[in-house]
Amino acid sequence: MGAWPCARPGPKVLSVFVFSLASALQGGSGTQAHFTDEEVKVTQYQLAVQSEACSLILGVSWGYRLVLLQGWVSLLGPWRAGLTGARWRVLGREDLLCLLLPLTSALSYGAPGVEFTGLHRDTATVTQMHFLPGQGRLLTLLDDSSLHLWEIAHHNGCAHLEEALSFQPPSRLGFDGASGPLSLARVTVVLLVTAGDMAALGTEGGSVFFLDVPTLTLLEGRTLVPDEVLRSVPDDYRCGKALGPVESLQGHLRDPTKILIGYSRGLLVIWNQAAQCADRVFLGNQLESLCWERSGSTLVSSHSDGSYAVWSADTGDSLMTQPTVATTPYGPFPCKAINKILWRNCESGDHFIIFSGGMPRASYGDRHCVSVLRAETLVTLDFTSRIIDFFTVHSTRPEDEFDEPQALAVLLEEELVVLDLQTPGWPAVPAPYLAPLHSSAITCSAHVANVPAKLWARIVSAGEQQSPQPASSSSSWPITGGRNLAQEPSQRGLLLTGHEDGTVRFWDASGVALRPLYKLSTAGLFQTDCEHADSLAQAAEDDWPPFRKVGCFDPYSDDPRLGVQKVALCKYTAQMVVAGTAGQVLVLELSDVPSEQAVSVASVDLLQDREGFTWKGHERLSPRTGPLPWPAGFQPRVLVQCLPPAAVTAVTLHAEWNLVAFGTSHGFGLFDYQRRSPVLARCTLHPNDSLAMEGPLSRVKSLKKSLRQSFRRIRKSRVSGKKRTANTTSKLQEANAQLAEQTCPHDVEMTPVQRRIEPRSADDSLSGVVRCLYFADTFLRDAAHHGPTMWAGTNSGSVFAYALEVPAAAGGEKRPERAVEAVLGKEVQLMHRAPVVAIAVLDGRGRPLPEPYEASRDLAQAPDMQGGHAVLIASEEQFKVFTLPKVSAKTKFKLTAHEGCRVRKVALATFASVACEDYAETCLACLTNLGDVHVFSVPGLRPQVHYSCIRKEDISGIASCVFTRHGQGFYLISPSEFERFSLSARNITEPLCSLDISWPRDSTRASHRLRESPKLSQANGTPGIVLASRSRDGSPDPGHSKGADTPEPPEAMLSPMSIDSATSADTTLDTTGDVTVEDVKDFLGSSEESENLRNLAEDEARACAILIK
């Protein structure tokens, strides 16, 4: 295995941390769960390769992360802190790939499911990584020129990446020979020689140092200084000029005593270490990259003028001034530099020349291309993002005579592309991991748990038909290192992502990595200008250079109105709803065969001809008419257009009743897609809500409204100031009374301190936004008869409950064609007018109602229809349970008053017990605007646990969070990568893998190994971690476990830090609360007596330690 030359600029490929909070929700119903430190753990691994979205990670300047995947090592790009100019390197071993990250961490990937992660203690950036062949070790170079040796160690049957040694080179004056003050301050290139026991370090001053790798110590007397090299070049070449930095070091595959050195000025030297002299000297132009052919008889160099040269190393002359072949592939006009070049020979007699860059500067200087030349065949691979690095998967055994490249891997700023070089046409190989989530900007997401096997197979089949592989292609994923020890998931999970270009992508979220399954596009239903633009672009293309579009990253949207805002899928009927930015609501159904059919179009006027409102936003999308061809997969059946065409803010589907409900900033509607007819339209606008008429794409603001709001705030502040002055005496009296009470026996439970919540104004902007919609079969009219109902919650704290008359279906047949009727049954107005985030109906046992078809098909326990039902209404400020059908308050928890935060996301989740296989509890999971996750019992609303999950500054991350039904969740840690977290101790997704290493380990090296620090600061905003041994099944090691009541030693305690987050399709709302973190801390210290807030003061005083496996 050799080291691959660097690509110039740093990539923006990002990695994903997976954050797991293991909770032990055990005991009987209604009991409080206790969480020990051993039950909380953090795991981190990669889900996708992404870009730009690096803003929040490197803000803490934690350097690179090293990730080992099965078969590779790769580089992930910089997030912030001026690291965009960092150098990157992709290193290859035949079965492992490594990625360098602009954090102090390293990620290694191999076969699917094989991942290793390491974290540097220094805050410098990792610039290079090199495999030590056959040893299971890795050498990393940071931008401070420090070197770190990593090795894969096995604990409890699983492999882990650990740092063994580190080396900081000296930087005294004169150490670098002729370079003087530059010394060894910056290492530009590293080369492993003699089977990885020695490393050559090229520096910016032109010197080459040699390092003993097992001990990471410099070898004295072996330094090669520029003056020694200049003795072998002609006098006229010296001219008093320096050779420049060492640009490249290449080793001879069969003769380890020879090293090819390339200097920036253009001098190439074959240095013989045994004789300490130069065997060959080549004089060329300004150098960019070097590659030594396998036999050592030929070398190829690339240059800054867009040319490359082939030199013969077998000639008798020790000095060569002219290459054997010199060509500018895309000349004769000025071209850009060829940044990297590879030469790979084949048994057939020809060879591959692969290089990046070199395009004509004037015509195609902005293209990102890799050119592949074999014999007379030239293909210019045209990518949509900047090229970071590339390498080939080929034979690296010294006894083999030919390279015989199998695949070409290209690491881009936005994605990873692998091409099969053994199949004619060189097709792309589908990646099992590192797929670009953000090929178009993510606008919404949804999770579907426990997908039936039949539906799963149909979705996979539709995806395979979208990207069929050539019949002659037998190539599989070429990175196959390591073994995946994780068991096959018992249940399949789908993650649906809606995108700005109108597509919905289906991802396999059952395991560690997100694997793409299928892509649904809705743009073909509407008339856009994209076809005309594409035809013009194709007409403008010339036959030269022979461009070939590669990769799926395409961040540009032809029409922002195509953006997907909400998605909903029924996993039992294979029907789904896709709602967009321009008010379009599509009802689709899965089909296994292509078809050609027309789509029914209907309109629903949510304003109901109300006077005084004029829509100032974008126009609606124009649908195509007539029969349209649809490929196999989800095919549209009905298009419902909301008027005005505002973005859809809420949608829900009930496939058993054939009903779909949707809401915008103007109101909500109900549509019967079986009869193709609207059932209900309700306007929720307030008479003063003029901002809702401007639309999300409008930048028009009302000056009159802004001034009015400003004067109201000033008036309120003056009034509150007068009240504070008048109440000074009363506050002193209250304080004295409290002091007097402290001297009394504490035999009476005190009422917890609560913040005062001011009610919101009824005419606030966007008060009519529909936040949630919900279908339920419950008691609404009276306690004796239950039936279908629809619930809607708005931004102004209003809840509307409609009783539905749905014709009953006989047996398994479709329901009759009679019209569905809706009658308003209840209307609830919350006191403080806080936005309603979620609504759920609980049966007589306090459990949420099953999904459509679950009870009728015996897929879930039937709900209790004998006892009284209740409805849980979650607003931004509190949770409240009302009895049905009277709608009287039963239980509530004032989150904002107690915690000083506001609710952003809510979901009901089932937590299975680890101790008892058959026991589970349903709890309410809540994410706040401070990034904390709270878990409450249902229906008692007693706090169970809370933990910091997302950074409170990451508003988009908090808004994008989606909970699963089994206690996990996803959120966008950047615009291009999801982070997965778990609140369940039993339902955890994490990588379990091993790597077989035949290299004998020296026991004496144990004394050099670095001691593990009790706590490590995490990159990417994740919490600090405490390393602890754990058993193979994920449970804590008995030797390290503590009882629930045993306190952690002080040195093992860590303050919980927050994690990054993501974006959502929800309407932009206020996410900055008026309560500061200091206020929360002050409050938590004084509310420990409350039963509802039990454990909160304890959590504040002693932060939970997090264990990493």
CSV table of N, CA and C in Angstrom, one decimal, residues 522-643:
chain,number,residue,atom,x,y,z
A,522,THR,N,-41.3,14.9,-8.1
A,522,THR,CA,-42.6,15.5,-8.4
A,522,THR,C,-42.5,16.6,-9.5
A,523,ALA,N,-41.3,16.9,-9.9
A,523,ALA,CA,-41.2,18.0,-10.9
A,523,ALA,C,-41.9,17.7,-12.2
A,524,GLY,N,-41.9,16.4,-12.6
A,524,GLY,CA,-42.5,16.1,-13.9
A,524,GLY,C,-44.0,16.3,-14.1
A,525,LEU,N,-44.6,16.6,-13.0
A,525,LEU,CA,-46.1,16.9,-13.0
A,525,LEU,C,-46.4,18.3,-13.4
A,526,PHE,N,-45.4,19.2,-13.2
A,526,PHE,CA,-45.6,20.6,-13.4
A,526,PHE,C,-44.8,21.1,-14.6
A,527,GLN,N,-45.2,22.3,-15.1
A,527,GLN,CA,-44.6,22.9,-16.2
A,527,GLN,C,-43.5,23.9,-15.6
A,528,THR,N,-42.2,23.6,-16.0
A,528,THR,CA,-41.1,24.5,-15.6
A,528,THR,C,-40.3,24.8,-16.8
A,529,ASP,N,-39.3,25.6,-16.5
A,529,ASP,CA,-38.4,26.0,-17.6
A,529,ASP,C,-37.1,25.1,-17.7
A,530,CYS,N,-37.1,24.0,-16.9
A,530,CYS,CA,-35.9,23.2,-16.8
A,530,CYS,C,-35.6,22.5,-18.1
A,531,GLU,N,-36.7,22.0,-18.9
A,531,GLU,CA,-36.4,21.3,-20.1
A,531,GLU,C,-35.8,22.2,-21.1
A,532,HIS,N,-36.2,23.4,-21.2
A,532,HIS,CA,-35.7,24.4,-22.2
A,532,HIS,C,-34.2,24.7,-21.9
A,533,ALA,N,-33.9,24.9,-20.6
A,533,ALA,CA,-32.6,25.2,-20.2
A,533,ALA,C,-31.6,24.0,-20.4
A,534,ASP,N,-32.1,22.8,-20.2
A,534,ASP,CA,-31.3,21.6,-20.4
A,534,ASP,C,-31.0,21.4,-21.9
A,535,SER,N,-32.0,21.7,-22.8
A,535,SER,CA,-31.7,21.6,-24.2
A,535,SER,C,-30.7,22.6,-24.7
A,536,LEU,N,-30.8,23.8,-24.2
A,536,LEU,CA,-29.8,24.8,-24.6
A,536,LEU,C,-28.4,24.4,-24.1
A,537,ALA,N,-28.3,23.9,-22.9
A,537,ALA,CA,-27.0,23.5,-22.4
A,537,ALA,C,-26.4,22.3,-23.2
A,538,GLN,N,-27.2,21.4,-23.6
A,538,GLN,CA,-26.7,20.3,-24.4
A,538,GLN,C,-26.3,20.7,-25.8
A,539,ALA,N,-27.1,21.7,-26.3
A,539,ALA,CA,-26.7,22.2,-27.7
A,539,ALA,C,-25.4,22.9,-27.7
A,540,ALA,N,-25.1,23.6,-26.5
A,540,ALA,CA,-23.9,24.3,-26.4
A,540,ALA,C,-22.6,23.5,-26.2
A,541,GLU,N,-22.8,22.2,-25.8
A,541,GLU,CA,-21.7,21.3,-25.5
A,541,GLU,C,-21.0,20.9,-26.8
A,542,ASP,N,-19.7,21.0,-26.8
A,542,ASP,CA,-18.9,20.5,-28.0
A,542,ASP,C,-18.5,19.1,-27.8
A,543,ASP,N,-18.0,18.5,-28.8
A,543,ASP,CA,-17.5,17.1,-28.7
A,543,ASP,C,-16.2,17.0,-28.0
A,544,TRP,N,-15.5,18.2,-27.9
A,544,TRP,CA,-14.2,18.2,-27.2
A,544,TRP,C,-14.2,19.3,-26.2
A,545,PRO,N,-13.8,19.0,-25.0
A,545,PRO,CA,-13.4,17.7,-24.4
A,545,PRO,C,-14.6,16.8,-24.3
A,546,PRO,N,-14.3,15.5,-24.3
A,546,PRO,CA,-15.4,14.5,-24.2
A,546,PRO,C,-16.0,14.4,-22.8
A,547,PHE,N,-16.8,15.4,-22.4
A,547,PHE,CA,-17.3,15.4,-21.0
A,547,PHE,C,-18.3,14.3,-20.8
A,548,ARG,N,-18.3,13.8,-19.5
A,548,ARG,CA,-19.3,12.8,-19.1
A,548,ARG,C,-19.7,13.2,-17.7
A,549,LYS,N,-21.0,13.5,-17.5
A,549,LYS,CA,-21.5,13.9,-16.2
A,549,LYS,C,-21.5,12.7,-15.2
A,550,VAL,N,-20.9,12.9,-14.1
A,550,VAL,CA,-20.8,11.9,-13.1
A,550,VAL,C,-21.2,12.5,-11.7
A,551,GLY,N,-21.8,11.7,-10.9
A,551,GLY,CA,-22.2,12.1,-9.6
A,551,GLY,C,-23.7,12.5,-9.6
A,552,CYS,N,-24.2,12.6,-8.4
A,552,CYS,CA,-25.7,13.0,-8.3
A,552,CYS,C,-25.9,14.3,-7.5
A,553,PHE,N,-24.8,14.9,-7.1
A,553,PHE,CA,-25.0,16.2,-6.4
A,553,PHE,C,-25.4,17.3,-7.4
A,554,ASP,N,-26.5,17.9,-7.1
A,554,ASP,CA,-27.1,19.0,-8.0
A,554,ASP,C,-27.8,19.9,-7.1
A,555,PRO,N,-27.1,21.0,-6.6
A,555,PRO,CA,-27.7,21.8,-5.6
A,555,PRO,C,-28.7,22.8,-6.1
A,556,TYR,N,-28.8,22.9,-7.4
A,556,TYR,CA,-29.6,24.0,-8.0
A,556,TYR,C,-31.0,23.5,-8.3
A,557,SER,N,-32.0,24.3,-7.9
A,557,SER,CA,-33.4,24.0,-8.2
A,557,SER,C,-33.9,25.0,-9.3
A,558,ASP,N,-34.6,24.4,-10.2
A,558,ASP,CA,-35.2,25.2,-11.3
A,558,ASP,C,-36.3,26.1,-10.9
A,559,ASP,N,-37.0,25.7,-9.8
A,559,ASP,CA,-38.1,26.5,-9.4
A,559,ASP,C,-38.3,26.3,-7.8
A,560,PRO,N,-38.1,27.3,-7.0
A,560,PRO,CA,-38.2,27.1,-5.6
A,560,PRO,C,-39.6,26.6,-5.1
A,561,ARG,N,-40.6,26.8,-6.0
A,561,ARG,CA,-41.9,26.4,-5.6
A,561,ARG,C,-42.1,24.9,-5.6
A,562,LEU,N,-41.1,24.2,-6.2
A,562,LEU,CA,-41.2,22.7,-6.2
A,562,LEU,C,-40.8,22.1,-4.8
A,563,GLY,N,-40.2,22.9,-4.0
A,563,GLY,CA,-39.7,22.4,-2.7
A,563,GLY,C,-40.7,21.6,-1.9
A,564,VAL,N,-40.3,20.5,-1.3
A,564,VAL,CA,-41.2,19.6,-0.5
A,564,VAL,C,-41.2,20.1,0.9
A,565,GLN,N,-42.3,20.3,1.5
A,565,GLN,CA,-42.5,20.8,2.8
A,565,GLN,C,-42.9,19.8,3.8
A,566,LYS,N,-43.8,18.9,3.4
A,566,LYS,CA,-44.2,17.8,4.3
A,566,LYS,C,-44.4,16.5,3.5
A,567,VAL,N,-44.2,15.4,4.2
A,567,VAL,CA,-44.4,14.1,3.6
A,567,VAL,C,-45.1,13.2,4.7
A,568,ALA,N,-45.9,12.3,4.2
A,568,ALA,CA,-46.6,11.3,5.0
A,568,ALA,C,-46.8,10.0,4.2
A,569,LEU,N,-46.5,8.9,4.9
A,569,LEU,CA,-46.6,7.6,4.2
A,569,LEU,C,-47.4,6.6,5.0
A,570,CYS,N,-48.3,5.9,4.4
A,570,CYS,CA,-49.0,4.8,5.0
A,570,CYS,C,-48.3,3.5,4.6
A,571,LYS,N,-47.7,2.8,5.5
A,571,LYS,CA,-46.9,1.7,5.2
A,571,LYS,C,-47.7,0.4,4.9
A,572,TYR,N,-49.0,0.5,5.2
A,572,TYR,CA,-49.8,-0.7,4.9
A,572,TYR,C,-50.5,-0.7,3.6
A,573,THR,N,-50.8,0.5,3.0
A,573,THR,CA,-51.4,0.6,1.7
A,573,THR,C,-50.5,1.2,0.7
A,574,ALA,N,-49.2,1.5,1.0
A,574,ALA,CA,-48.3,2.0,0.1
A,574,ALA,C,-48.8,3.3,-0.6
A,575,GLN,N,-49.5,4.1,0.2
A,575,GLN,CA,-49.9,5.4,-0.3
A,575,GLN,C,-49.2,6.5,0.5
A,576,MET,N,-48.9,7.6,-0.2
A,576,MET,CA,-48.2,8.7,0.5
A,576,MET,C,-48.7,10.1,0.0
A,577,VAL,N,-48.4,11.1,0.8
A,577,VAL,CA,-48.8,12.5,0.5
A,577,VAL,C,-47.5,13.3,0.5
A,578,VAL,N,-47.3,14.1,-0.5
A,578,VAL,CA,-46.2,15.0,-0.6
A,578,VAL,C,-46.8,16.4,-0.8
A,579,ALA,N,-46.4,17.3,0.1
A,579,ALA,CA,-46.9,18.7,0.1
A,579,ALA,C,-45.8,19.7,-0.2
A,580,GLY,N,-46.0,20.7,-1.0
A,580,GLY,CA,-44.9,21.6,-1.4
A,580,GLY,C,-45.1,23.0,-1.0
A,581,THR,N,-44.1,23.8,-1.5
A,581,THR,CA,-44.0,25.2,-1.2
A,581,THR,C,-45.1,26.1,-1.8
A,582,ALA,N,-45.6,25.7,-2.9
A,582,ALA,CA,-46.7,26.5,-3.6
A,582,ALA,C,-48.1,26.0,-3.3
A,583,GLY,N,-48.3,25.3,-2.2
A,583,GLY,CA,-49.6,24.9,-1.8
A,583,GLY,C,-50.0,23.6,-2.5
A,584,GLN,N,-49.2,22.9,-3.2
A,584,GLN,CA,-49.5,21.7,-3.9
A,584,GLN,C,-49.5,20.5,-3.0
A,585,VAL,N,-50.6,19.7,-3.0
A,585,VAL,CA,-50.6,18.5,-2.2
A,585,VAL,C,-50.9,17.3,-3.1
A,586,LEU,N,-49.9,16.4,-3.2
A,586,LEU,CA,-50.0,15.2,-4.1
A,586,LEU,C,-50.3,14.0,-3.3
A,587,VAL,N,-51.2,13.2,-3.8
A,587,VAL,CA,-51.5,11.9,-3.3
A,587,VAL,C,-51.0,10.9,-4.2
A,588,LEU,N,-50.1,10.0,-3.8
A,588,LEU,CA,-49.4,9.0,-4.7
A,588,LEU,C,-49.7,7.6,-4.2
A,589,GLU,N,-49.5,6.7,-5.1
A,589,GLU,CA,-49.6,5.3,-4.8
A,589,GLU,C,-48.5,4.5,-5.4
A,590,LEU,N,-48.0,3.5,-4.7
A,590,LEU,CA,-46.9,2.7,-5.3
A,590,LEU,C,-47.4,1.7,-6.3
A,591,SER,N,-46.7,1.7,-7.4
A,591,SER,CA,-47.0,0.8,-8.5
A,591,SER,C,-45.7,0.1,-8.9
A,592,ASP,N,-45.8,-1.2,-9.2
A,592,ASP,CA,-44.6,-2.0,-9.6
A,592,ASP,C,-44.3,-1.9,-11.1
A,593,VAL,N,-45.1,-1.3,-11.9
A,593,VAL,CA,-44.9,-1.3,-13.3
A,593,VAL,C,-45.1,0.2,-13.8
A,594,PRO,N,-44.4,0.6,-14.8
A,594,PRO,CA,-44.6,1.9,-15.4
A,594,PRO,C,-46.0,2.0,-16.0
A,595,SER,N,-46.5,3.3,-16.0
A,595,SER,CA,-47.8,3.5,-16.5
A,595,SER,C,-47.9,4.9,-17.2
A,596,GLU,N,-48.9,5.1,-17.9
A,596,GLU,CA,-49.2,6.4,-18.5
A,596,GLU,C,-50.6,6.8,-18.2
A,597,GLN,N,-50.8,7.8,-17.4
A,597,GLN,CA,-52.1,8.2,-17.0
A,597,GLN,C,-52.2,9.7,-16.6
A,598,ALA,N,-53.4,10.2,-16.7
A,598,ALA,CA,-53.6,11.6,-16.3
A,598,ALA,C,-53.8,11.7,-14.8
A,599,VAL,N,-53.5,12.9,-14.2
A,599,VAL,CA,-53.6,13.1,-12.8
A,599,VAL,C,-54.8,14.0,-12.6
A,600,SER,N,-55.7,13.7,-11.7
A,600,SER,CA,-56.8,14.5,-11.3
A,600,SER,C,-56.4,15.7,-10.6
A,601,VAL,N,-56.9,16.9,-10.9
A,601,VAL,CA,-56.6,18.1,-10.3
A,601,VAL,C,-57.8,18.8,-9.6
A,602,ALA,N,-57.6,19.2,-8.4
A,602,ALA,CA,-58.7,19.8,-7.6
A,602,ALA,C,-58.1,21.0,-6.8
A,603,SER,N,-59.0,22.0,-6.6
A,603,SER,CA,-58.5,23.2,-5.9
A,603,SER,C,-59.4,23.4,-4.6
A,604,VAL,N,-58.8,23.9,-3.6
A,604,VAL,CA,-59.5,24.2,-2.3
A,604,VAL,C,-59.1,25.6,-1.9
A,605,ASP,N,-60.2,26.4,-1.8
A,605,ASP,CA,-60.0,27.8,-1.4
A,605,ASP,C,-60.1,27.9,0.1
A,606,LEU,N,-58.9,28.2,0.7
A,606,LEU,CA,-58.9,28.2,2.2
A,606,LEU,C,-59.4,29.6,2.7
A,607,LEU,N,-59.4,30.6,1.9
A,607,LEU,CA,-59.9,31.9,2.3
A,607,LEU,C,-61.4,32.0,2.3
A,608,GLN,N,-62.0,31.1,1.5
A,608,GLN,CA,-63.5,31.1,1.4
A,608,GLN,C,-64.0,32.4,1.0
A,609,ASP,N,-63.4,33.0,0.0
A,609,ASP,CA,-63.8,34.3,-0.6
A,609,ASP,C,-63.9,35.4,0.5
A,610,ARG,N,-63.0,35.3,1.5
A,610,ARG,CA,-63.0,36.4,2.5
A,610,ARG,C,-62.5,37.7,1.9
A,611,GLU,N,-63.2,38.8,2.2
A,611,GLU,CA,-62.8,40.1,1.6
A,611,GLU,C,-61.7,40.7,2.4
A,612,GLY,N,-60.9,41.6,1.7
A,612,GLY,CA,-59.9,42.3,2.4
A,612,GLY,C,-58.5,41.7,2.4
A,613,PHE,N,-58.4,40.5,1.8
A,613,PHE,CA,-57.1,39.8,1.8
A,613,PHE,C,-56.6,39.7,0.3
A,614,THR,N,-55.4,40.0,0.1
A,614,THR,CA,-54.8,39.9,-1.3
A,614,THR,C,-53.5,39.2,-1.1
A,615,TRP,N,-53.4,38.1,-1.9
A,615,TRP,CA,-52.2,37.3,-1.9
A,615,TRP,C,-51.1,38.0,-2.6
A,616,LYS,N,-49.9,38.2,-2.0
A,616,LYS,CA,-48.8,38.9,-2.6
A,616,LYS,C,-47.6,38.0,-2.9
A,617,GLY,N,-47.8,36.7,-2.6
A,617,GLY,CA,-46.7,35.8,-2.8
A,617,GLY,C,-46.6,35.2,-4.2
A,618,HIS,N,-46.0,34.1,-4.3
A,618,HIS,CA,-45.7,33.5,-5.6
A,618,HIS,C,-47.0,32.9,-6.2
A,619,GLU,N,-46.9,32.6,-7.5
A,619,GLU,CA,-48.0,32.0,-8.2
A,619,GLU,C,-48.0,30.5,-8.0
A,620,ARG,N,-49.1,29.9,-8.3
A,620,ARG,CA,-49.2,28.4,-8.2
A,620,ARG,C,-48.5,27.8,-9.3
A,621,LEU,N,-48.1,26.5,-9.2
A,621,LEU,CA,-47.5,25.8,-10.3
A,621,LEU,C,-48.5,25.3,-11.2
A,622,SER,N,-48.2,25.4,-12.5
A,622,SER,CA,-49.2,24.9,-13.5
A,622,SER,C,-49.0,23.5,-13.8
A,623,PRO,N,-50.0,22.6,-13.6
A,623,PRO,CA,-49.8,21.2,-13.8
A,623,PRO,C,-49.9,20.9,-15.3
A,624,ARG,N,-49.3,19.8,-15.7
A,624,ARG,CA,-49.3,19.3,-17.1
A,624,ARG,C,-50.7,18.7,-17.3
A,625,THR,N,-51.2,18.8,-18.5
A,625,THR,CA,-52.5,18.2,-18.8
A,625,THR,C,-52.3,16.9,-19.7
A,626,GLY,N,-53.3,16.1,-19.7
A,626,GLY,CA,-53.3,14.8,-20.5
A,626,GLY,C,-52.5,13.7,-19.8
A,627,PRO,N,-52.5,12.5,-20.4
A,627,PRO,CA,-51.8,11.4,-19.9
A,627,PRO,C,-50.3,11.7,-19.8
A,628,LEU,N,-49.7,11.3,-18.7
A,628,LEU,CA,-48.2,11.5,-18.6
A,628,LEU,C,-47.6,10.2,-18.2
A,629,PRO,N,-46.3,9.9,-18.7
A,629,PRO,CA,-45.7,8.6,-18.4
A,629,PRO,C,-45.1,8.7,-17.0
A,630,TRP,N,-45.2,7.6,-16.2
A,630,TRP,CA,-44.7,7.5,-14.9
A,630,TRP,C,-43.9,6.2,-14.7
A,631,PRO,N,-42.7,6.3,-14.2
A,631,PRO,CA,-41.9,5.0,-14.0
A,631,PRO,C,-42.5,4.3,-12.9
A,632,ALA,N,-41.9,3.0,-12.7
A,632,ALA,CA,-42.3,2.2,-11.6
A,632,ALA,C,-41.9,2.9,-10.3
A,633,GLY,N,-42.8,2.8,-9.3
A,633,GLY,CA,-42.6,3.5,-8.0
A,633,GLY,C,-43.8,4.2,-7.6
A,634,PHE,N,-43.7,5.3,-6.9
A,634,PHE,CA,-44.8,6.0,-6.4
A,634,PHE,C,-45.3,6.9,-7.6
A,635,GLN,N,-46.6,6.7,-8.0
A,635,GLN,CA,-47.2,7.5,-9.1
A,635,GLN,C,-48.3,8.3,-8.6
A,636,PRO,N,-48.4,9.6,-9.0
A,636,PRO,CA,-49.4,10.5,-8.5
A,636,PRO,C,-50.8,10.1,-9.0
A,637,ARG,N,-51.8,10.2,-8.1
A,637,ARG,CA,-53.2,10.0,-8.4
A,637,ARG,C,-54.0,11.3,-8.4
A,638,VAL,N,-53.8,12.1,-7.4
A,638,VAL,CA,-54.6,13.3,-7.3
A,638,VAL,C,-53.7,14.5,-6.9
A,639,LEU,N,-53.9,15.6,-7.5
A,639,LEU,CA,-53.2,16.9,-7.1
A,639,LEU,C,-54.3,17.8,-6.5
A,640,VAL,N,-54.1,18.2,-5.3
A,640,VAL,CA,-54.9,19.2,-4.6
A,640,VAL,C,-54.1,20.5,-4.5
A,641,GLN,N,-54.7,21.6,-5.0
A,641,GLN,CA,-54.0,22.9,-5.0
A,641,GLN,C,-54.7,23.8,-4.0
A,642,CYS,N,-53.9,24.2,-3.0
A,642,CYS,CA,-54.5,25.1,-2.0
A,642,CYS,C,-54.4,26.5,-2.5
A,643,LEU,N,-55.4,27.3,-2.2
A,643,LEU,CA,-55.5,28.7,-2.6
A,643,LEU,C,-55.8,29.5,-1.4
